[in-house]
Short mmCIF file of C-alpha atoms and ligand atoms in Angstrom, two decimals:
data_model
loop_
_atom_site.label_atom_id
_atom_site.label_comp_id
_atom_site.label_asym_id
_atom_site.label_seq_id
_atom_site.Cartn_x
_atom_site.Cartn_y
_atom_site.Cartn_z
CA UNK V 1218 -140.10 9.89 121.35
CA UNK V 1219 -136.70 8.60 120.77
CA UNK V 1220 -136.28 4.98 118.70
CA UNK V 1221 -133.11 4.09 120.38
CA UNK V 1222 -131.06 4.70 123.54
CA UNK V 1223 -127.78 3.68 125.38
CA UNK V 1224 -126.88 2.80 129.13
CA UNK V 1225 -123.62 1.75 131.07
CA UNK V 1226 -123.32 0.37 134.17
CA UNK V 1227 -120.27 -0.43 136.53
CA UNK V 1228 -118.85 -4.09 137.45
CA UNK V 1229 -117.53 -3.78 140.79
CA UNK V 1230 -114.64 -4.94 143.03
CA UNK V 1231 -115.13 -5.68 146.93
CA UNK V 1232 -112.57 -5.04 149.47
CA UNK V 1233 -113.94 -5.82 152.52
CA UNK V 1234 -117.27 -6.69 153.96
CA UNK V 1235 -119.07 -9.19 151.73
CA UNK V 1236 -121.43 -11.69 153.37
CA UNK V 1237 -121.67 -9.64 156.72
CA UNK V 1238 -123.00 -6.76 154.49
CA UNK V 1239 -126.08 -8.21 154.01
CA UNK V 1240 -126.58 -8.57 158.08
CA UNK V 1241 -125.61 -4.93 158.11
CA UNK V 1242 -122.02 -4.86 158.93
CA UNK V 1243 -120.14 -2.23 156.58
CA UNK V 1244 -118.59 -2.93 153.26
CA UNK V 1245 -116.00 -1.15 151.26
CA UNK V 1246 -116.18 -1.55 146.75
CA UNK V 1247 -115.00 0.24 144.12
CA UNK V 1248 -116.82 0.65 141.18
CA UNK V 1249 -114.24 -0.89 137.79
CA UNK V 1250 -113.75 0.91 134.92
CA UNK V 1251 -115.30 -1.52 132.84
CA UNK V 1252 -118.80 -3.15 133.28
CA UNK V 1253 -122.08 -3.07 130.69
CA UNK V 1254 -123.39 -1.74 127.84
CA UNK V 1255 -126.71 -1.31 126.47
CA UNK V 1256 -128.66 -0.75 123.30
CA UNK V 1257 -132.23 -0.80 124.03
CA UNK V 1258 -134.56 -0.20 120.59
CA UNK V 1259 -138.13 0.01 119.78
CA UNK V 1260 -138.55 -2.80 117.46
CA UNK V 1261 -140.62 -5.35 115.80
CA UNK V 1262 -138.13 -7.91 116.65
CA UNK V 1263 -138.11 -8.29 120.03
CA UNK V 1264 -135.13 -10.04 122.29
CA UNK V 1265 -132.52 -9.97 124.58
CA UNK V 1266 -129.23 -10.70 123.52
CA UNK V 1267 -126.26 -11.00 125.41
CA UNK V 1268 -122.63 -10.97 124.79
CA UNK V 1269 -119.62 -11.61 127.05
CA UNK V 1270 -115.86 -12.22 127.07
CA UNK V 1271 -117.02 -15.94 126.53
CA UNK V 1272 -119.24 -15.29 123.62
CA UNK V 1273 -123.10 -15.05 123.73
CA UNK V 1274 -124.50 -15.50 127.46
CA UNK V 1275 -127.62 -18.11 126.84
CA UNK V 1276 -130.70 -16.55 128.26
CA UNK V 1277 -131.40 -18.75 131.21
CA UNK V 1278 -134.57 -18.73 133.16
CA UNK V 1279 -132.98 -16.06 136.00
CA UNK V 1280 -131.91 -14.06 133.89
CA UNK V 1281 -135.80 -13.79 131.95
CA UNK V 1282 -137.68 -13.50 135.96
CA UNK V 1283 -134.88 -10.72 136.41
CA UNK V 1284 -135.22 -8.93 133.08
CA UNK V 1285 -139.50 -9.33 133.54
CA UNK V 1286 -138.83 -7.28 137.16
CA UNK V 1287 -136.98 -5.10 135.73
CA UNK V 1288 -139.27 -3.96 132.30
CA UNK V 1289 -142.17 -4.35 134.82
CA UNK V 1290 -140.72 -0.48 136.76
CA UNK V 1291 -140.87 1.21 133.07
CA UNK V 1292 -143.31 2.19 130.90
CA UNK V 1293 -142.74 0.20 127.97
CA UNK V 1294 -144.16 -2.74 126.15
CA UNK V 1295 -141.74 -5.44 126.44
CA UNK V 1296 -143.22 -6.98 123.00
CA UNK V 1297 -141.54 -4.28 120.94
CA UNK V 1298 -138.39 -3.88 122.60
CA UNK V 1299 -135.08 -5.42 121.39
CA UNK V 1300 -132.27 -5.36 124.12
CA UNK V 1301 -128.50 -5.87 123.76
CA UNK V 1302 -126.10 -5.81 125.93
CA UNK V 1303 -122.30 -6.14 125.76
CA UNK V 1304 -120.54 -7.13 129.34
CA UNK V 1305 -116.78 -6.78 129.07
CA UNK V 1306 -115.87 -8.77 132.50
CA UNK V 1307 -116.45 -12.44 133.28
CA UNK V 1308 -119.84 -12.97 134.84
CA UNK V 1309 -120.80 -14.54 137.88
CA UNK V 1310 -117.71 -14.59 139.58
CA UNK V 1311 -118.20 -11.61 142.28
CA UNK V 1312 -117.51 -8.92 140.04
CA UNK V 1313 -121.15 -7.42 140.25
CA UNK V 1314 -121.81 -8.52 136.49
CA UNK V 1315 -125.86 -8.50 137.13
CA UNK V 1316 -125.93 -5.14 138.87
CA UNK V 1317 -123.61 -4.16 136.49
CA UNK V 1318 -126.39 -5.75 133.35
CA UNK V 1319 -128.93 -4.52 135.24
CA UNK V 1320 -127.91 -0.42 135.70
CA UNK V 1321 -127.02 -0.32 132.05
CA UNK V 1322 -130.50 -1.56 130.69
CA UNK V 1323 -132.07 0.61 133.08
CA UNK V 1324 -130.24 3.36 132.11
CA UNK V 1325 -131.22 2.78 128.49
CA UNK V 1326 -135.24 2.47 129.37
CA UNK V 1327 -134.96 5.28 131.48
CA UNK V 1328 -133.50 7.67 128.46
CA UNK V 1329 -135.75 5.88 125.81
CA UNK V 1330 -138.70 6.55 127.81
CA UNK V 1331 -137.80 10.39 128.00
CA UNK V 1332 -137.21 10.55 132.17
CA UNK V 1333 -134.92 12.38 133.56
CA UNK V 1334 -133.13 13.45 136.76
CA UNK V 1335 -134.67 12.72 139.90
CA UNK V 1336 -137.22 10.29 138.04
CA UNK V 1337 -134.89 8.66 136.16
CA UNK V 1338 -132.24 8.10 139.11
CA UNK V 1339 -135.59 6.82 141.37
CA UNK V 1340 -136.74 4.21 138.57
CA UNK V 1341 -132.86 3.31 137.59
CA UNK V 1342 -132.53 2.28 141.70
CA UNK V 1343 -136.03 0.35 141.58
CA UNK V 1344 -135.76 -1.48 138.24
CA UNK V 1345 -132.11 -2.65 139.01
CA UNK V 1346 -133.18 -3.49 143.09
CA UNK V 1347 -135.87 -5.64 141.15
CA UNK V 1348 -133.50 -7.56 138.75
CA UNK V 1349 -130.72 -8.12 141.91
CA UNK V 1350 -133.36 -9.66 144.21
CA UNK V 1351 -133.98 -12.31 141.43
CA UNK V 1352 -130.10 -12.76 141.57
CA UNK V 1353 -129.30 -12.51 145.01
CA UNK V 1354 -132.28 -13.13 147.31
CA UNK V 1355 -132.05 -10.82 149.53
CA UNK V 1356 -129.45 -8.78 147.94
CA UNK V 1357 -127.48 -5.48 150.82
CA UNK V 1358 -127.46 -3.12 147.85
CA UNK V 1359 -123.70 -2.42 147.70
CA UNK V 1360 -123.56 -4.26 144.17
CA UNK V 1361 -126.28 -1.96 143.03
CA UNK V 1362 -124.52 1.25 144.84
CA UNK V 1363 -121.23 0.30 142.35
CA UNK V 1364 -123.05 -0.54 139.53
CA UNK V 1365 -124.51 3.26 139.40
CA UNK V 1366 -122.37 5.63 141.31
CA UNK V 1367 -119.07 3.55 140.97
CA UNK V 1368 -115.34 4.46 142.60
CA UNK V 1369 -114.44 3.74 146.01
CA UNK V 1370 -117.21 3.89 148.54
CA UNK V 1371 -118.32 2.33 151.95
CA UNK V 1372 -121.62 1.24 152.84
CA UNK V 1373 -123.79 0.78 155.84
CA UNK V 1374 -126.73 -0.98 154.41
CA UNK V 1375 -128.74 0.52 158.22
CA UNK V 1376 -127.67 3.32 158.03
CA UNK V 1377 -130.28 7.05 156.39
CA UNK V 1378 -126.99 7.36 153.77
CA UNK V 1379 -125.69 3.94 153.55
CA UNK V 1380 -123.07 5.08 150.87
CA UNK V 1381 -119.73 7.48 151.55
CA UNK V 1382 -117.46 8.05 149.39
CA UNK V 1383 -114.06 7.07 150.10
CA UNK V 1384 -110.91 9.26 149.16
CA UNK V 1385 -108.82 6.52 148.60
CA UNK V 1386 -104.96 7.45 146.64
CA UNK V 1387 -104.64 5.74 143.42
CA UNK V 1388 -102.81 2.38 143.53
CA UNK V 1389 -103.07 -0.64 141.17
CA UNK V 1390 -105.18 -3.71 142.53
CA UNK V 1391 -104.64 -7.30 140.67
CA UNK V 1392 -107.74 -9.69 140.70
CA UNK V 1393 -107.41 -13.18 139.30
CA UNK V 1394 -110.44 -15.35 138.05
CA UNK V 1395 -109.45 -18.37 140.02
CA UNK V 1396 -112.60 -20.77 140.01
CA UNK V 1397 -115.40 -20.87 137.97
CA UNK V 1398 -118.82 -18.83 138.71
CA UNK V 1399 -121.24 -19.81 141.03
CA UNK V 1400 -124.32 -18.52 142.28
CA UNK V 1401 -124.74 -15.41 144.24
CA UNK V 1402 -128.23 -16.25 145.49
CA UNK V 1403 -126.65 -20.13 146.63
CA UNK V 1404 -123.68 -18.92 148.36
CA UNK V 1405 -125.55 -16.21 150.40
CA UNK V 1406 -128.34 -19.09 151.32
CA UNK V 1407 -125.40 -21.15 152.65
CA UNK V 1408 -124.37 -18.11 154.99
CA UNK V 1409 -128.01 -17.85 156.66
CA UNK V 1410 -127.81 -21.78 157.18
CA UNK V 1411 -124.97 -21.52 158.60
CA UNK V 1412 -125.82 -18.41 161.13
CA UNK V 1413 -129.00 -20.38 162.08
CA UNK V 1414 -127.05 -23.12 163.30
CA UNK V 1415 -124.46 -21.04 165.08
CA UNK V 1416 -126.22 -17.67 165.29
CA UNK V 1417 -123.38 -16.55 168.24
CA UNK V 1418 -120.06 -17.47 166.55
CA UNK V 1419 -121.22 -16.07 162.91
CA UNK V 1420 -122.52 -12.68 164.41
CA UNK V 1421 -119.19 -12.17 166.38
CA UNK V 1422 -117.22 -12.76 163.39
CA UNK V 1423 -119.12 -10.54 161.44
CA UNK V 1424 -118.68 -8.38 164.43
CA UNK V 1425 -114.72 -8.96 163.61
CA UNK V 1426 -114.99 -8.46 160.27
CA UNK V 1427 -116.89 -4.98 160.80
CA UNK V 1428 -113.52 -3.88 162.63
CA UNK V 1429 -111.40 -5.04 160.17
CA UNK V 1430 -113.20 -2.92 157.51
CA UNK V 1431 -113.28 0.09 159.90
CA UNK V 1432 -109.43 -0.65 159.97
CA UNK V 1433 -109.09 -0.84 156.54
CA UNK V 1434 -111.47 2.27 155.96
CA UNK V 1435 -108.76 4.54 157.78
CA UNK V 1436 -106.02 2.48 156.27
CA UNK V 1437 -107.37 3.11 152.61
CA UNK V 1438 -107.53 7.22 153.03
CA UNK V 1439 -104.40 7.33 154.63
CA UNK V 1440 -102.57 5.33 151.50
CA UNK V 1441 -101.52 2.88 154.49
CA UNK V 1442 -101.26 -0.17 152.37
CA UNK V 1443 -99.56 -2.19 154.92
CA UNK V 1444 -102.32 -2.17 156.98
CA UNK V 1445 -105.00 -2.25 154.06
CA UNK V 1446 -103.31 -5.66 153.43
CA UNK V 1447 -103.62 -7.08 156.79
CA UNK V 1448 -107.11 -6.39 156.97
CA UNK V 1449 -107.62 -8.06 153.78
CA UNK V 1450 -105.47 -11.01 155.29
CA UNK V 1451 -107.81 -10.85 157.81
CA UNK V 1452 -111.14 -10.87 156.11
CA UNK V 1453 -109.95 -13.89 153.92
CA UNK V 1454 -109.37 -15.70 157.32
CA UNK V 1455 -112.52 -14.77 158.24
CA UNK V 1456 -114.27 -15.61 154.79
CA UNK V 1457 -112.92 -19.60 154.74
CA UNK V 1458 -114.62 -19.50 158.50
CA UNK V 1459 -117.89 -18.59 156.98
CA UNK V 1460 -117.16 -21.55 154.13
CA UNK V 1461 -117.56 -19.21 151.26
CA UNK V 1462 -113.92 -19.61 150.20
CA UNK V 1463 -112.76 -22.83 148.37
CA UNK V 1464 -109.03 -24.71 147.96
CA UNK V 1465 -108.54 -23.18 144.62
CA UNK V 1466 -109.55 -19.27 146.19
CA UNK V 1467 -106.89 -20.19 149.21
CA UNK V 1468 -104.52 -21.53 146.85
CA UNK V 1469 -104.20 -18.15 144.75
CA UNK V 1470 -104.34 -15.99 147.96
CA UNK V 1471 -100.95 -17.57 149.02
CA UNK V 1472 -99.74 -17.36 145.97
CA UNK V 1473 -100.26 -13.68 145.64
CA UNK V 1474 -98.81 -13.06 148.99
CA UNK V 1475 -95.97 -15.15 148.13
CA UNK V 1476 -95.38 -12.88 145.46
CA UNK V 1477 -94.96 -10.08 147.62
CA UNK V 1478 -99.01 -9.37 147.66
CA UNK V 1479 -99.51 -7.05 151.30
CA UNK V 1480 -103.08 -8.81 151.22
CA UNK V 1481 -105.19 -11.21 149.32
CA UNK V 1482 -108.77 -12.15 149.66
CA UNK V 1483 -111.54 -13.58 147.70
CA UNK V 1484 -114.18 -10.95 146.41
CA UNK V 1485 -117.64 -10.98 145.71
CA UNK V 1486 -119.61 -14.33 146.91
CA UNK V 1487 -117.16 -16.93 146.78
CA UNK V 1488 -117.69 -20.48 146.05
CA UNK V 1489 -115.33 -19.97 142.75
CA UNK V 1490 -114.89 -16.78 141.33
CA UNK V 1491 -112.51 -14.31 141.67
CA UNK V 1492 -109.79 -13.18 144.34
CA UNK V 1493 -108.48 -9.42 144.50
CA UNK V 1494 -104.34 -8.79 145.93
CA UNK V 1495 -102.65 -5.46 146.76
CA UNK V 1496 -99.28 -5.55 145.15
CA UNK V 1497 -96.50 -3.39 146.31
CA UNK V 1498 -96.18 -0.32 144.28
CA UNK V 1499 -92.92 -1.05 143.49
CA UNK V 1500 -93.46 -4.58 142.23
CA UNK V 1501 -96.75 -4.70 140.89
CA UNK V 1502 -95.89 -7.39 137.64
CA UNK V 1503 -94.41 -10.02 140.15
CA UNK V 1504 -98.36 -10.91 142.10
CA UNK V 1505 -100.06 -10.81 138.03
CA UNK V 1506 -97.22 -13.29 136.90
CA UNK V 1507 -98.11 -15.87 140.34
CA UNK V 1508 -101.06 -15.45 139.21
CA UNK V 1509 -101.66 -16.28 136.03
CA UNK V 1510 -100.83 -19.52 137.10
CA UNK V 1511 -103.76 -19.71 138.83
CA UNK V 1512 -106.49 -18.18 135.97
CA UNK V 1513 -106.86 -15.13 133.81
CA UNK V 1514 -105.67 -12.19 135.39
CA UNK V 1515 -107.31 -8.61 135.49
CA UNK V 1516 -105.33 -5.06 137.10
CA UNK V 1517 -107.52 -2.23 137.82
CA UNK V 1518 -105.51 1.44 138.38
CA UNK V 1519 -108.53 2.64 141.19
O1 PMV L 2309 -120.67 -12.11 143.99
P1 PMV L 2309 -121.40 -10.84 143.86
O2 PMV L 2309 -120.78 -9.90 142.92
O3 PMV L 2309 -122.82 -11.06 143.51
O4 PMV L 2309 -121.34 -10.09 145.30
C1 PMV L 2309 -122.14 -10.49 146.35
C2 PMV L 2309 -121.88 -9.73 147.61
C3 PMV L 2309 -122.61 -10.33 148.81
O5 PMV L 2309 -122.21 -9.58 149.97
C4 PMV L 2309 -122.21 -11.79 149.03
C5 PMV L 2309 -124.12 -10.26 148.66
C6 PMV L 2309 -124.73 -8.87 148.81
O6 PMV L 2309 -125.87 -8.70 148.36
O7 PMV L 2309 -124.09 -7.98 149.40
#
């Protein structure tokens, strides 16, 4: 029985499709090439400890409900287990840090405990679908889909094989942390307010923003950035008319495009957080410089 194991999991970038993903429009997300790492140990001094770009993470009350959900799918006893973790992108600010937190503890349990393959994979999906509902409610799954497979996918949250993978060319993206994080679980209550008050004009603009993402699905394989940035024009549109976007989010957006940016949208769950622009290829430093104006910036070669 092994004394000590590892796990990584993937932070994640959206593209397209957030909020109407969870009423089963499609979604497009890469996974990054950064995200978690975890040390899981059989010990006799028992803990969770977390560490971030910020410094130690405090271990709130969500994040003990999520880790209890998650221990719950193994068999281990929690008592005499000490867990760290090491997350190398800013958290809650739509960059899939839980799902990210969550697949790379999962991964550790699932090698300490000696599963493997189709087991492993199986318990991996459940104990990190566990930890995500604490975070997110009622979370679509694309989060969890990044955090484990990672590159560029699309998913259809109704559909038997909600993920396919996307051959998308290699280009540089540029995401700025604009505002500071807020809650995933908060901002996706605000969206099911909202559609119960106007049920018909939030289901035809997720409706709109399920064509944009076909559009931009096409537009992605084909290297067609012009028309991968319209789309992403489009959704951010679409995005302030669902409230999840804030001044500071707009703000950056223009200031991207301004910069030359072919589109510029917020990603993740908005409410602060992050955006994500497509620079030109030929004048990629120009969008990071407007940006840093605006918070810390981030470029991901995908
Ligand atoms: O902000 P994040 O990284 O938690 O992303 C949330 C994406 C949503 O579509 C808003 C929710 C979901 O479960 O798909």
């Amino acid at each position: 029985m092994r004394a000590q194991a590892t796990g990584r999991g993937d932070a994640k970038l959206i593209v397209f499709g957030e909020h109407s993903v969870v009423y089963g429009r499609p979604a497009v997300a890469a996974g990054l090439p950064s995200g978690a790492e975890a040390t899981v140990r059989r010990s006799d001094d028992p803990g969770l400890t977390i560490d971030h770009p910020g410094g130690r993470l405090p271990v709130d009350d969500q994040l003990e409900v999520a880790a209890d959900a998650l221990l719950s799918v193994f068999d281990v006893d929690p008592d005499r287990l000490a867990i760290h973790v090491d997350i190398q992108i800013p958290v809650g600010v739509g960059l899939g840090s839980s799902a990210a937190l969550a697949t790379a503890i999962s991964r550790a349990l699932a090698r300490l405990t000696g599963l493997r393959g189709r087991e492993a994979n199986a318990t991996v999906e459940e104990a990190v679908a566990a930890s995500e509902t604490v975070f997110h409610g009622s979370p679509s799954g694309i989060d969890q889909c990044a955090a484990i497979d990672g590159r560029f996918f699309s998913f259809s949250p109704n559909d038997n094989q909600p993920v396919t993978r996307l051959d998308v060319p290699a280009t540089t993206w540029v995401v700025a942390r604009v505002g500071p994080p807020s809650s995933t679980a908060e901002m996706v209550a605000s969206v099911r307010q909202l559609r119960a008050r106007k049920r018909q004009f939030i289901e035809s603009l997720f409706d709109d923003v399920a064509d944009l993402t076909r559009r931009g699905i096409r537009a992605l394989e084909a290297g067609d950035w012009k028309t991968v940035g319209e789309a992403m024009n489009r959704n951010q549109r679409l995005l302030k008319k669902l409230d999840v976007s804030t001044p500071d989010l707009d703000v950056a957006c223009r200031a991207a495009r301004d910069a030359g940016a072919l589109g510029a949208k917020l990603t993740g769950a908005g409410g602060g957080g992050c955006i994500v622009a497509l620079p030109p290829a030929d004048d990629i430093d120009a969008v990071g410089r407007a940006l840093q104006d605006h918070g810390e910036v981030f470029r991901f070669e995908l």
